[in-house]
mmCIF file of C-alpha atoms and ligand atoms in Angstrom:
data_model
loop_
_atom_site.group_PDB
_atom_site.id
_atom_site.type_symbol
_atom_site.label_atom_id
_atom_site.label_comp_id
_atom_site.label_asym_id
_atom_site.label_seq_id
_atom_site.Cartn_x
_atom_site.Cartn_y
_atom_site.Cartn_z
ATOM 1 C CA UNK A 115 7.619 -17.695 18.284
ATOM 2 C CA UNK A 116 6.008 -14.475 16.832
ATOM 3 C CA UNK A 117 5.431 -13.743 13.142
ATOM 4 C CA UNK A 118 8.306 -11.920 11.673
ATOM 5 C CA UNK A 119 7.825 -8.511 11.539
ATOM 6 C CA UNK A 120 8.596 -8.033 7.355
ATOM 7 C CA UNK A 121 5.175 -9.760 6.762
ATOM 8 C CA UNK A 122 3.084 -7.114 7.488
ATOM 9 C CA UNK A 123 3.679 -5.028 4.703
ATOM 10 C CA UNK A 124 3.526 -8.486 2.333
ATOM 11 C CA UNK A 125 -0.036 -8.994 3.769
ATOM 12 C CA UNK A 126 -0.799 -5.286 3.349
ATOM 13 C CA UNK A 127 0.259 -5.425 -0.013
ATOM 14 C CA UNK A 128 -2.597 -8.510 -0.220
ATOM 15 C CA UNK A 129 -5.151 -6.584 1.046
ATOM 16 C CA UNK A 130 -4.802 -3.144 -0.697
ATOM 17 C CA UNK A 131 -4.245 -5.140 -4.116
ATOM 18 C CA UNK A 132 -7.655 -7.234 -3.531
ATOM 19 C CA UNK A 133 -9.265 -4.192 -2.575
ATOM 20 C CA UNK A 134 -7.828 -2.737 -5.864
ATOM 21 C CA UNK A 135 -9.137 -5.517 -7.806
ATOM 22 C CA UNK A 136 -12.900 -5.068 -6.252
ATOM 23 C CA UNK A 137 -12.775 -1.687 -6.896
ATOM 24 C CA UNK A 138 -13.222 -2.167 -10.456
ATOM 25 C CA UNK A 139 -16.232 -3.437 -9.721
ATOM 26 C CA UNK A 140 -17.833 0.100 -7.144
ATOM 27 C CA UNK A 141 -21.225 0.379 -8.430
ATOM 28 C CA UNK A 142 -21.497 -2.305 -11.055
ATOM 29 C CA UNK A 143 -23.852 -4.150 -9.217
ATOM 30 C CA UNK A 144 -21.842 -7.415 -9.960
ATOM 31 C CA UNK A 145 -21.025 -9.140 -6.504
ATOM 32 C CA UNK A 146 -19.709 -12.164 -8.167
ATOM 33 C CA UNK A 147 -17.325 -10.505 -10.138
ATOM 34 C CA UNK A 148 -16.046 -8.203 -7.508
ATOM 35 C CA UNK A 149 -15.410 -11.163 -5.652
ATOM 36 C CA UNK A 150 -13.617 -13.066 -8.006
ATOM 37 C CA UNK A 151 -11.315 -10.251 -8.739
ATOM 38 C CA UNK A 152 -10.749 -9.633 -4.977
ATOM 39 C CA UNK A 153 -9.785 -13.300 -4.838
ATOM 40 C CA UNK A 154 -7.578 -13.194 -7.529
ATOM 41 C CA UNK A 155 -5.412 -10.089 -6.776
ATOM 42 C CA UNK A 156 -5.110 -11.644 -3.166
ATOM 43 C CA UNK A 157 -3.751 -14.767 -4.452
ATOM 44 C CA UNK A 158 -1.343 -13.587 -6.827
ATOM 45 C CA UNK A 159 0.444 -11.532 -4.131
ATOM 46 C CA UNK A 160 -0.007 -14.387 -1.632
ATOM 47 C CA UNK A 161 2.415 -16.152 -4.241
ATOM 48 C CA UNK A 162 4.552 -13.801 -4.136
ATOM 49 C CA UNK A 163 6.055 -14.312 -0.099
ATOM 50 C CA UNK A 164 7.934 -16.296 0.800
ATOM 51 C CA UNK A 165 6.085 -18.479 2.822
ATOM 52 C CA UNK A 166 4.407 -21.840 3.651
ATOM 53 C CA UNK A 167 1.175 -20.467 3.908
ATOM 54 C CA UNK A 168 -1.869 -22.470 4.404
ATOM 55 C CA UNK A 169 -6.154 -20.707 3.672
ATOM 56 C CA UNK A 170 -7.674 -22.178 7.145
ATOM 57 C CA UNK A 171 -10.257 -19.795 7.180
ATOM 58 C CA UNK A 172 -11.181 -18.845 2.627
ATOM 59 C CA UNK A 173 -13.627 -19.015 0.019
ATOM 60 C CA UNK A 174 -15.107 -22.471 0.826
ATOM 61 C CA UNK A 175 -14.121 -26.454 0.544
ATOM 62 C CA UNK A 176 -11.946 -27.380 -2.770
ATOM 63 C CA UNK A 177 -14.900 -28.259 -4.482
ATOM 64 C CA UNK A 178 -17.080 -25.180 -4.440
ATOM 65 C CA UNK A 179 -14.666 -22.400 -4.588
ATOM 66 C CA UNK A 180 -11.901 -22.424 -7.380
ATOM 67 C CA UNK A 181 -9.271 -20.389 -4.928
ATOM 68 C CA UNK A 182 -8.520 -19.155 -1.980
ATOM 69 C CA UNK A 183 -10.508 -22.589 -0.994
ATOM 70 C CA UNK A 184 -9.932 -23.952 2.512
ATOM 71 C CA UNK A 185 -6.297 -26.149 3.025
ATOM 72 C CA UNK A 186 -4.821 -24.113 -0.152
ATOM 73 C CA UNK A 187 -1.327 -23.860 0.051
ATOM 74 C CA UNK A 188 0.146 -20.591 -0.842
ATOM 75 C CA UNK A 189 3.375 -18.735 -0.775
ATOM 76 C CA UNK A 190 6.786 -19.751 -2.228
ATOM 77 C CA UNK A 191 6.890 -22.567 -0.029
ATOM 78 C CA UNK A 192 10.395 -21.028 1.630
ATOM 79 C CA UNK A 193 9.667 -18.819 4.605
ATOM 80 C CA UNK A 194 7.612 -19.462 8.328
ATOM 81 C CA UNK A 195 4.819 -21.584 8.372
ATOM 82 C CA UNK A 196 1.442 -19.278 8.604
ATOM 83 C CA UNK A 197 -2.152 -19.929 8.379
ATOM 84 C CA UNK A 198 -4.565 -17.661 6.430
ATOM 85 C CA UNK A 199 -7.484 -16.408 7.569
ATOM 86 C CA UNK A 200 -9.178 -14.482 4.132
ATOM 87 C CA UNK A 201 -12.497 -12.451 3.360
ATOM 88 C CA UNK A 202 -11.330 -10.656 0.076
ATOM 89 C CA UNK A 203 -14.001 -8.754 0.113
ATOM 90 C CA UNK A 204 -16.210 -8.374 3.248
ATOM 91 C CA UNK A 205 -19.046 -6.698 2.279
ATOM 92 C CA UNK A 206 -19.841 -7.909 -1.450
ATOM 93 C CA UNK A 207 -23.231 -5.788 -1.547
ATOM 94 C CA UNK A 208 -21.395 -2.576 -0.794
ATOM 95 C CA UNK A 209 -18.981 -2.706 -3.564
ATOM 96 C CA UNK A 210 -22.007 -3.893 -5.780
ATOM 97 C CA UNK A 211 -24.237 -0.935 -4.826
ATOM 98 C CA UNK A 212 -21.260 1.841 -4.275
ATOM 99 C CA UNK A 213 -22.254 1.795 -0.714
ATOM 100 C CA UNK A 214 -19.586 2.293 2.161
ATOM 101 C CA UNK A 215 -17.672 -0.227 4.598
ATOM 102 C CA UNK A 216 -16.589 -2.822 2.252
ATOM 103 C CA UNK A 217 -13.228 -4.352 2.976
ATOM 104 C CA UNK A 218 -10.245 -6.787 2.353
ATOM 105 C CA UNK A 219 -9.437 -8.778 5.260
ATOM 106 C CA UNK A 220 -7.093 -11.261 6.294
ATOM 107 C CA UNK A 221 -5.427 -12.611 9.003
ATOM 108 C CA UNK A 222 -2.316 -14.167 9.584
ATOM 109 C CA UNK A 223 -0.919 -16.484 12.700
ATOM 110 C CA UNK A 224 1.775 -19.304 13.437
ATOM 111 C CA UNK A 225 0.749 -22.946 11.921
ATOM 112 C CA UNK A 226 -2.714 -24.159 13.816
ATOM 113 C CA UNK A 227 -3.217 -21.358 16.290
ATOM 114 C CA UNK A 228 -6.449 -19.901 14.501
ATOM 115 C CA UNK A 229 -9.709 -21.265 15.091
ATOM 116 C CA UNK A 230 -10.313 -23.508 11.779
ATOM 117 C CA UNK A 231 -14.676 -22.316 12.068
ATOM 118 C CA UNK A 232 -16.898 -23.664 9.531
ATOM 119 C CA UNK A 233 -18.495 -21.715 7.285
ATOM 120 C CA UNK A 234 -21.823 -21.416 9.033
ATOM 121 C CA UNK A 235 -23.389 -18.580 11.436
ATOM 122 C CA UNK A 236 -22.128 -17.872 14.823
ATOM 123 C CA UNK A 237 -23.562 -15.868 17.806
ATOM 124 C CA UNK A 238 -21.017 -13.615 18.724
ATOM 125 C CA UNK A 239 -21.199 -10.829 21.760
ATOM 126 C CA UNK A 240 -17.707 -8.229 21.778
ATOM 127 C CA UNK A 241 -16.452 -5.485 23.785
ATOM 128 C CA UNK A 242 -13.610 -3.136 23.959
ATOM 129 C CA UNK A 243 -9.944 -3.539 25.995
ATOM 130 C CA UNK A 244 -9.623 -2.621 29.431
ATOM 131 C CA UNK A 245 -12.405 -4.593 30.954
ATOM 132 C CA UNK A 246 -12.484 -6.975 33.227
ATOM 133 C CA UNK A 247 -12.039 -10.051 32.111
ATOM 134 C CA UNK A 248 -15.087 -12.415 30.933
ATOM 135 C CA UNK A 249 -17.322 -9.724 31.751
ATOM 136 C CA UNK A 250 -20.189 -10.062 29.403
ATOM 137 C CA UNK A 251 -21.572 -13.962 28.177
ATOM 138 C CA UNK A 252 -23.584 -14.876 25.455
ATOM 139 C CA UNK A 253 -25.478 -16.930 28.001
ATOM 140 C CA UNK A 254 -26.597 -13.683 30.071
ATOM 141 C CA UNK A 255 -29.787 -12.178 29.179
ATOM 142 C CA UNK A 256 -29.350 -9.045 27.105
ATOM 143 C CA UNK A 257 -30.413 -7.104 29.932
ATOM 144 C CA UNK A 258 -27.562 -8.316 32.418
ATOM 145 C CA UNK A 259 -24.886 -7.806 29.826
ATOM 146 C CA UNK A 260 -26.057 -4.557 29.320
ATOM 147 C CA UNK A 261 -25.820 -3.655 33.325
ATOM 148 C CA UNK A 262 -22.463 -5.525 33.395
ATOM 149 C CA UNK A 263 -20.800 -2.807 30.645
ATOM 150 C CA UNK A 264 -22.649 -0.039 32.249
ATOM 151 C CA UNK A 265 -21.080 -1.024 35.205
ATOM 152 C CA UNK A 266 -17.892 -1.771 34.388
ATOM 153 C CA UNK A 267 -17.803 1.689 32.240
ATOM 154 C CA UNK A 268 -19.393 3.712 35.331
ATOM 155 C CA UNK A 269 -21.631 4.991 32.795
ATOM 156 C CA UNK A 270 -25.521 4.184 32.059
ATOM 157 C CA UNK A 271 -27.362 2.301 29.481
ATOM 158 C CA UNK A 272 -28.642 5.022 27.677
ATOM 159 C CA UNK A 273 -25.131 6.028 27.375
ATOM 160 C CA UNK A 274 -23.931 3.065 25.601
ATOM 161 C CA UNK A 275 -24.230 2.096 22.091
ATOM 162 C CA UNK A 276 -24.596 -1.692 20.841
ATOM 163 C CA UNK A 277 -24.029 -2.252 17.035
ATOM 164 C CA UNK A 278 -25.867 -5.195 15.264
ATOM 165 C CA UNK A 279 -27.012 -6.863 11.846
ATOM 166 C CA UNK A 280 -30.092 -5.239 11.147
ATOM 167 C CA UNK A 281 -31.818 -8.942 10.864
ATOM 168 C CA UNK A 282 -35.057 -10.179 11.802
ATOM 169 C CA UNK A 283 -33.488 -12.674 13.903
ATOM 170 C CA UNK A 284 -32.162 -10.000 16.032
ATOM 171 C CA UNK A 285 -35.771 -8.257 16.828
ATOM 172 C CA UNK A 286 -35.582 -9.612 20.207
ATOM 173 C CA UNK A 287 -32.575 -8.463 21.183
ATOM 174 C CA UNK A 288 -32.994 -5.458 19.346
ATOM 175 C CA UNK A 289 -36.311 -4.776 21.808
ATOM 176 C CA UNK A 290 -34.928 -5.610 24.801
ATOM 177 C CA UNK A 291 -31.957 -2.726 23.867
ATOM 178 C CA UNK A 292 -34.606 -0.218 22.693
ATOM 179 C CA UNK A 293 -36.523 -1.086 26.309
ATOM 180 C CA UNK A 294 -33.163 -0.220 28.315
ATOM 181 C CA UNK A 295 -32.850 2.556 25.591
ATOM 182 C CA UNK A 296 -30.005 2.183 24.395
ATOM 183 C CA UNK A 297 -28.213 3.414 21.489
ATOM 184 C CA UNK A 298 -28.375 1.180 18.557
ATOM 185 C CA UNK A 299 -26.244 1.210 15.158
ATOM 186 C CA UNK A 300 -27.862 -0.875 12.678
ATOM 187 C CA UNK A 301 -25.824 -2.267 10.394
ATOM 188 C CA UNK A 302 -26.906 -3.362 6.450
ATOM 189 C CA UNK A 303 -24.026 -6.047 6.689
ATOM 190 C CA UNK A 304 -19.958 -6.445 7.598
ATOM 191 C CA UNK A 305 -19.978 -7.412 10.898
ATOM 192 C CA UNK A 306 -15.793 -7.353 10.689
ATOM 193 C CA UNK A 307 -16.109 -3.810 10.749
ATOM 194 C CA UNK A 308 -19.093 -3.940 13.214
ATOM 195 C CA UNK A 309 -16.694 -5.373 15.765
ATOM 196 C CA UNK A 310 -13.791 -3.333 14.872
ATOM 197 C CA UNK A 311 -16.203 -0.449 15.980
ATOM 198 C CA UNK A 312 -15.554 -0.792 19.841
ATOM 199 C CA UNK A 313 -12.191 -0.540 19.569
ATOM 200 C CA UNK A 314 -12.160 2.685 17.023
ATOM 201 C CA UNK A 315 -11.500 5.966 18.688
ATOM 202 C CA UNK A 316 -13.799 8.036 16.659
ATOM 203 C CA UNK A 317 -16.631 5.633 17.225
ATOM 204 C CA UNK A 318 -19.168 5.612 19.875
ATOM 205 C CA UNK A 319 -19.870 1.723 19.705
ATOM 206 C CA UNK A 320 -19.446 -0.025 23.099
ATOM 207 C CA UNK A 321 -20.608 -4.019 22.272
ATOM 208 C CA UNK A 322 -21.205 -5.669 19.464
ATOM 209 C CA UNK A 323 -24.000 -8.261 19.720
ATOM 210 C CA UNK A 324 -25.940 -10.509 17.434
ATOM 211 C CA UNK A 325 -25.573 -13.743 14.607
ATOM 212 C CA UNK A 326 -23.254 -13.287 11.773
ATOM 213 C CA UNK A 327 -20.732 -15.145 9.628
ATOM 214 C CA UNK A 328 -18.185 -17.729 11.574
ATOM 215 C CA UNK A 329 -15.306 -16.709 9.084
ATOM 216 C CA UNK A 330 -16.009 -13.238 9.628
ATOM 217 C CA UNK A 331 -16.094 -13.968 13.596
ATOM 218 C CA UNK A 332 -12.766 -15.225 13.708
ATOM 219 C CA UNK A 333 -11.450 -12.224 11.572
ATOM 220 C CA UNK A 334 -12.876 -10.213 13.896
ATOM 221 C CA UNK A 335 -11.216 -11.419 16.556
ATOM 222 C CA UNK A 336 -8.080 -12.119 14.936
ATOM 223 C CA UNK A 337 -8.471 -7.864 14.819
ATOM 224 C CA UNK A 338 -9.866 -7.741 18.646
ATOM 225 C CA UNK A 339 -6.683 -9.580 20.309
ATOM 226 C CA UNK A 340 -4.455 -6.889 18.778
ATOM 227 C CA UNK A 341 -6.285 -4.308 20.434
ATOM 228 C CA UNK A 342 -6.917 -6.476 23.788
ATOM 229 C CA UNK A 343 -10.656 -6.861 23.020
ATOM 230 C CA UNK A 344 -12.732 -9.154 24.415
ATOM 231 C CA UNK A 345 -14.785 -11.548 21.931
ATOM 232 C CA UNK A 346 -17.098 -14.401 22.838
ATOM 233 C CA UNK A 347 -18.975 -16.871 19.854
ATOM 234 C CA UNK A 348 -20.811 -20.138 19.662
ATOM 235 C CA UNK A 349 -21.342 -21.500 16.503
ATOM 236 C CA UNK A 350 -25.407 -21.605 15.206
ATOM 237 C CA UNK A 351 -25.430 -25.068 13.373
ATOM 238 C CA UNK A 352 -28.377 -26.619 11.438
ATOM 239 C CA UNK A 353 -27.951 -30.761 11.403
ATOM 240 C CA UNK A 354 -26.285 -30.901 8.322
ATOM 241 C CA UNK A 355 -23.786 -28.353 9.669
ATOM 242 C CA UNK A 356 -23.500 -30.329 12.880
ATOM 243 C CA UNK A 357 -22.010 -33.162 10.430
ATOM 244 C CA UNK A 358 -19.445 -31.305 8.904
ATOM 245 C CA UNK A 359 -18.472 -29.416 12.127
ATOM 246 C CA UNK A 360 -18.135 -33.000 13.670
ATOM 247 C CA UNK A 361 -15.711 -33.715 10.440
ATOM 248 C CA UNK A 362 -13.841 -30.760 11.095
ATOM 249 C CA UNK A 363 -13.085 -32.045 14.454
ATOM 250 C CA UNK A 364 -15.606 -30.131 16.714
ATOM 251 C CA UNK A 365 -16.510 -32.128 19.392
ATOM 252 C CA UNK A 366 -18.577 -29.726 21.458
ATOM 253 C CA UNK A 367 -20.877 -28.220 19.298
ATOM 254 C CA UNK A 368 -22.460 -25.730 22.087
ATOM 255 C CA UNK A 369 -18.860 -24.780 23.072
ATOM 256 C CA UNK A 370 -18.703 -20.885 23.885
ATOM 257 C CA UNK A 371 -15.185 -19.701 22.337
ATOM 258 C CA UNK A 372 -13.321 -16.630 24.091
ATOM 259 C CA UNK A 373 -11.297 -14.864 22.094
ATOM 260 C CA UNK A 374 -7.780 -17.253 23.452
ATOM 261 C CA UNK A 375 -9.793 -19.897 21.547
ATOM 262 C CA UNK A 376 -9.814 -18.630 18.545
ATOM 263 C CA UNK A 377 -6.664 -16.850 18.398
ATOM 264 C CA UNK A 378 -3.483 -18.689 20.434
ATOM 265 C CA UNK A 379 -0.109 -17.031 19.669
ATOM 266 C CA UNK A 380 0.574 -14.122 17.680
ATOM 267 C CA UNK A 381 -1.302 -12.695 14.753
ATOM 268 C CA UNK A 382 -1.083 -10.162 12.205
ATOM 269 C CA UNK A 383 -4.367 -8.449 10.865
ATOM 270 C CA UNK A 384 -4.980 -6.287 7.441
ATOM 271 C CA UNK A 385 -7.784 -4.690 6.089
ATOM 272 C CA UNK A 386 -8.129 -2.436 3.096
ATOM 273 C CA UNK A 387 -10.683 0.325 2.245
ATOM 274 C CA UNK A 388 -12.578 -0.439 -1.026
ATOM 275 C CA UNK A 389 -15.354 1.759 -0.736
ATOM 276 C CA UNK A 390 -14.690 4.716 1.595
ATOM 277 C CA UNK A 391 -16.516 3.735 4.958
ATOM 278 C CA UNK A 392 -16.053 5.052 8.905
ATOM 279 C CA UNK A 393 -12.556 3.409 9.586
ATOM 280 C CA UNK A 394 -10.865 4.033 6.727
ATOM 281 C CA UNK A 395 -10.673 5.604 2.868
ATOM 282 C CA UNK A 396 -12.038 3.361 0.116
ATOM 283 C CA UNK A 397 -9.343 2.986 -2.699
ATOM 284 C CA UNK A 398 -9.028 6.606 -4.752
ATOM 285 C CA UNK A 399 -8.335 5.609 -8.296
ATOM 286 C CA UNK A 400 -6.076 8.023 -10.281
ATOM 287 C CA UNK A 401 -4.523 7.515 -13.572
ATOM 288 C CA UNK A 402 -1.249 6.417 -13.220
ATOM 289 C CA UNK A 403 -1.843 5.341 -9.522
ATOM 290 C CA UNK A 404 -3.962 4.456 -7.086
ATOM 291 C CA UNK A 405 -4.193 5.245 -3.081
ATOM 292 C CA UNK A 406 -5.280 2.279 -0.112
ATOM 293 C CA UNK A 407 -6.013 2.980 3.455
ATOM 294 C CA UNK A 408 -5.565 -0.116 5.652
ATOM 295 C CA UNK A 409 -6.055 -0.708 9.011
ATOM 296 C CA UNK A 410 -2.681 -2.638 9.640
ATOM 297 C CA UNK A 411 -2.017 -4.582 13.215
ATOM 298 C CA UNK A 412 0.384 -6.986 14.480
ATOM 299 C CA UNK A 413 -0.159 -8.211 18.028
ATOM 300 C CA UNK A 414 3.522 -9.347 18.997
ATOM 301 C CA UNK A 415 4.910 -5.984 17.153
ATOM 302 C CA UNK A 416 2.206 -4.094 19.098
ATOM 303 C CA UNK A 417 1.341 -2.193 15.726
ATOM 304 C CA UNK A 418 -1.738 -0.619 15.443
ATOM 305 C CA UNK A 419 -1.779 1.866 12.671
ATOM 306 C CA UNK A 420 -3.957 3.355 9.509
ATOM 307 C CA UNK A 421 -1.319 2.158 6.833
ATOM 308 C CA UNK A 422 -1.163 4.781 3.995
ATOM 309 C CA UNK A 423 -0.031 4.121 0.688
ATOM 310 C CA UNK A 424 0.458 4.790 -3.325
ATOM 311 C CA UNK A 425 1.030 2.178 -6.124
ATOM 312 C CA UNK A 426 1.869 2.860 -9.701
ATOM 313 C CA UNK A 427 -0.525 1.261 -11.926
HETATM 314 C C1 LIG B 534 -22.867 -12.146 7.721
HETATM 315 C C2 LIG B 534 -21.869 -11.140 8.233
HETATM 316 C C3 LIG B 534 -21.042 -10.580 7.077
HETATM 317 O O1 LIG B 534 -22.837 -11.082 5.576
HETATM 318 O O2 LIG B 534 -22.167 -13.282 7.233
HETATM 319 C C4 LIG B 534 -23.696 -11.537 6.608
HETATM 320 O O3 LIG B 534 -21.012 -11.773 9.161
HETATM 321 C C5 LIG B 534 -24.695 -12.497 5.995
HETATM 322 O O4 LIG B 534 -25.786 -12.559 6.846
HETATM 323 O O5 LIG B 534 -20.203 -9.558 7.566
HETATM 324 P P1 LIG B 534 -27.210 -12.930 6.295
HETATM 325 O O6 LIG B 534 -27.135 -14.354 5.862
HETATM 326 O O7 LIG B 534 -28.141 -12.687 7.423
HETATM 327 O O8 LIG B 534 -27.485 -11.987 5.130
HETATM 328 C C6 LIG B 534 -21.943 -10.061 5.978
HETATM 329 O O9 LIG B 534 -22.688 -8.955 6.433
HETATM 330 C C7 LIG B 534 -21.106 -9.625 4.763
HETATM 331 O O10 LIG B 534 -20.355 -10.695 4.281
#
């Protein structure tokens, strides 16, 4: 069964309304705050739809996070059964320091067909649609993976362009690109956007490589199956992690993931502008209303758009 088509607009109308809320906050060098607000604007439209809607993927466990907290139901309670994948605000340091890229991101798929990830880091290695299949592997060297897309895009290293947390961790990887010369993008933080790179026309990125968030890995490829990406992740767990993992069920802790398991079935995929950034318009705040730009997708519907829109204040 596929996700009716009328909630993609609801779950737009999440996003661009939690991106409203952080907006408030552009500049104010609050991230708390700009958080909380994202988190509350999401959940008061989430209560809205009619649905049985349950946070898999939110703002922590019940006891550290007041909402939006993992296994929080929301919705009317009528409607389809759906799991929520949130980030209300990917990117809190953007919005704090008025910088671009930040987003509001959720996802949305069928009762336990998202990959319920802890919220620890992950190693995750992406590339575009139209490849063949399991091409690249977070257990080749970055040199091989490298040749592989070159290969596979008849093109040469120097031509491609790999997009990364600018971390220390990554200084390895980030030599053995700069060796093979290849193009780099460096990126402060919001590795949701990172990924959704490859798959933008009017960006040059080819893979995305490197340790991030495990939420924000599963958004991404909750984002990546509607465009027929490919995404592959392991989770990076210290040995207190490794106990809650084991609590959430994870019995292989080394397991690679492909992007079928994190995402099984059909999924719908929002994100909303808050500051302006490469994929999309941050909110513009007028008097009486305000404008969103939101990158909209729905796998089964096969809609991929830039989502538009005006509300009255
Ligand atoms: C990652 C990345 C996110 O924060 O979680 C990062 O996935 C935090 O990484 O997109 P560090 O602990 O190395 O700072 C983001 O960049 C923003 O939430």
């Amino acid at each position: 069964m596929s996700i009716k088509p009328e909630y993609l607009k609801l779950f737009v109308k999440a996003t661009e309304m939690a991106a409203y809320g952080a907006s408030k906050f552009i500049g104010k060098n609050d991230k708390i705050a700009a958080d909380q607000a994202a988190v509350d604007f999401m959940r008061t439209e989430f209560n809205k739809i009619d649905m049985e809607g349950k946070v898999v993927i939110g703002e922590g466990e019940m006891d550290e996070a007041p909402m939006l907290f993992i296994g929080e139901k929301v919705g009317t309670n009528k409607g389809q059964k759906l799991d929520l994948a949130v980030d209300p605000l990917e990117g809190t340091n953007f919005v704090a320091k008025n910088l671009p890229n930040s987003f509001s991101v959720l996802a949305a798929a069928e009762e336990n067909k998202i990959f319920f990830a802890p919220d620890t880091y992950m190693e995750k290695i992406a590339i575009g649609p139209n490849l063949p299949k399991n091409l690249v592997d977070l257990d080749n060297s970055v040199e091989k993976n490298i040749s592989l897309l070159a290969e596979a895009k008849k093109t040469s290293p120097d031509k491609l362009t790999v997009c990364i947390l600018d971390r220390p961790r990554h200084h390895k990887i980030i030599s053995a690109l700069k060796n093979m010369n290849v193009n780099l993008k460096l990126i402060s933080d919001g590795d949701v956007s990172g990924i959704i790179y490859i798959v933008n026309r009017n960006s040059p990125v080819d893979m995305y490589m490197g340790i991030g968030g495990g939420p924000e890995g599963v958004l991404a490829a909750a984002a990546l199956s509607c465009y027929g990406g490919q995404i592959q992740t392991r989770l990076v767990l210290d040995t207190d992690e490794a106990g809650r993992a084991k609590k959430m069920g994870i019995t292989d802790l080394k397991r690679k993931y492909n992007i079928d398991d994190m995402i099984k079935g059909d999924v719908m995929f929002c994100a909303t502008a808050i500051t302006n950034g490469d994929l999309a318009n941050g909110i513009k705040d007028h008097k009486d209303y305000f404008e969103t730009s939101t990158i909209a997708l729905h796998k089964d519907g096969k809609i991929n758009t830039l989502y538009k829109n005006k509300h009255k204040k």
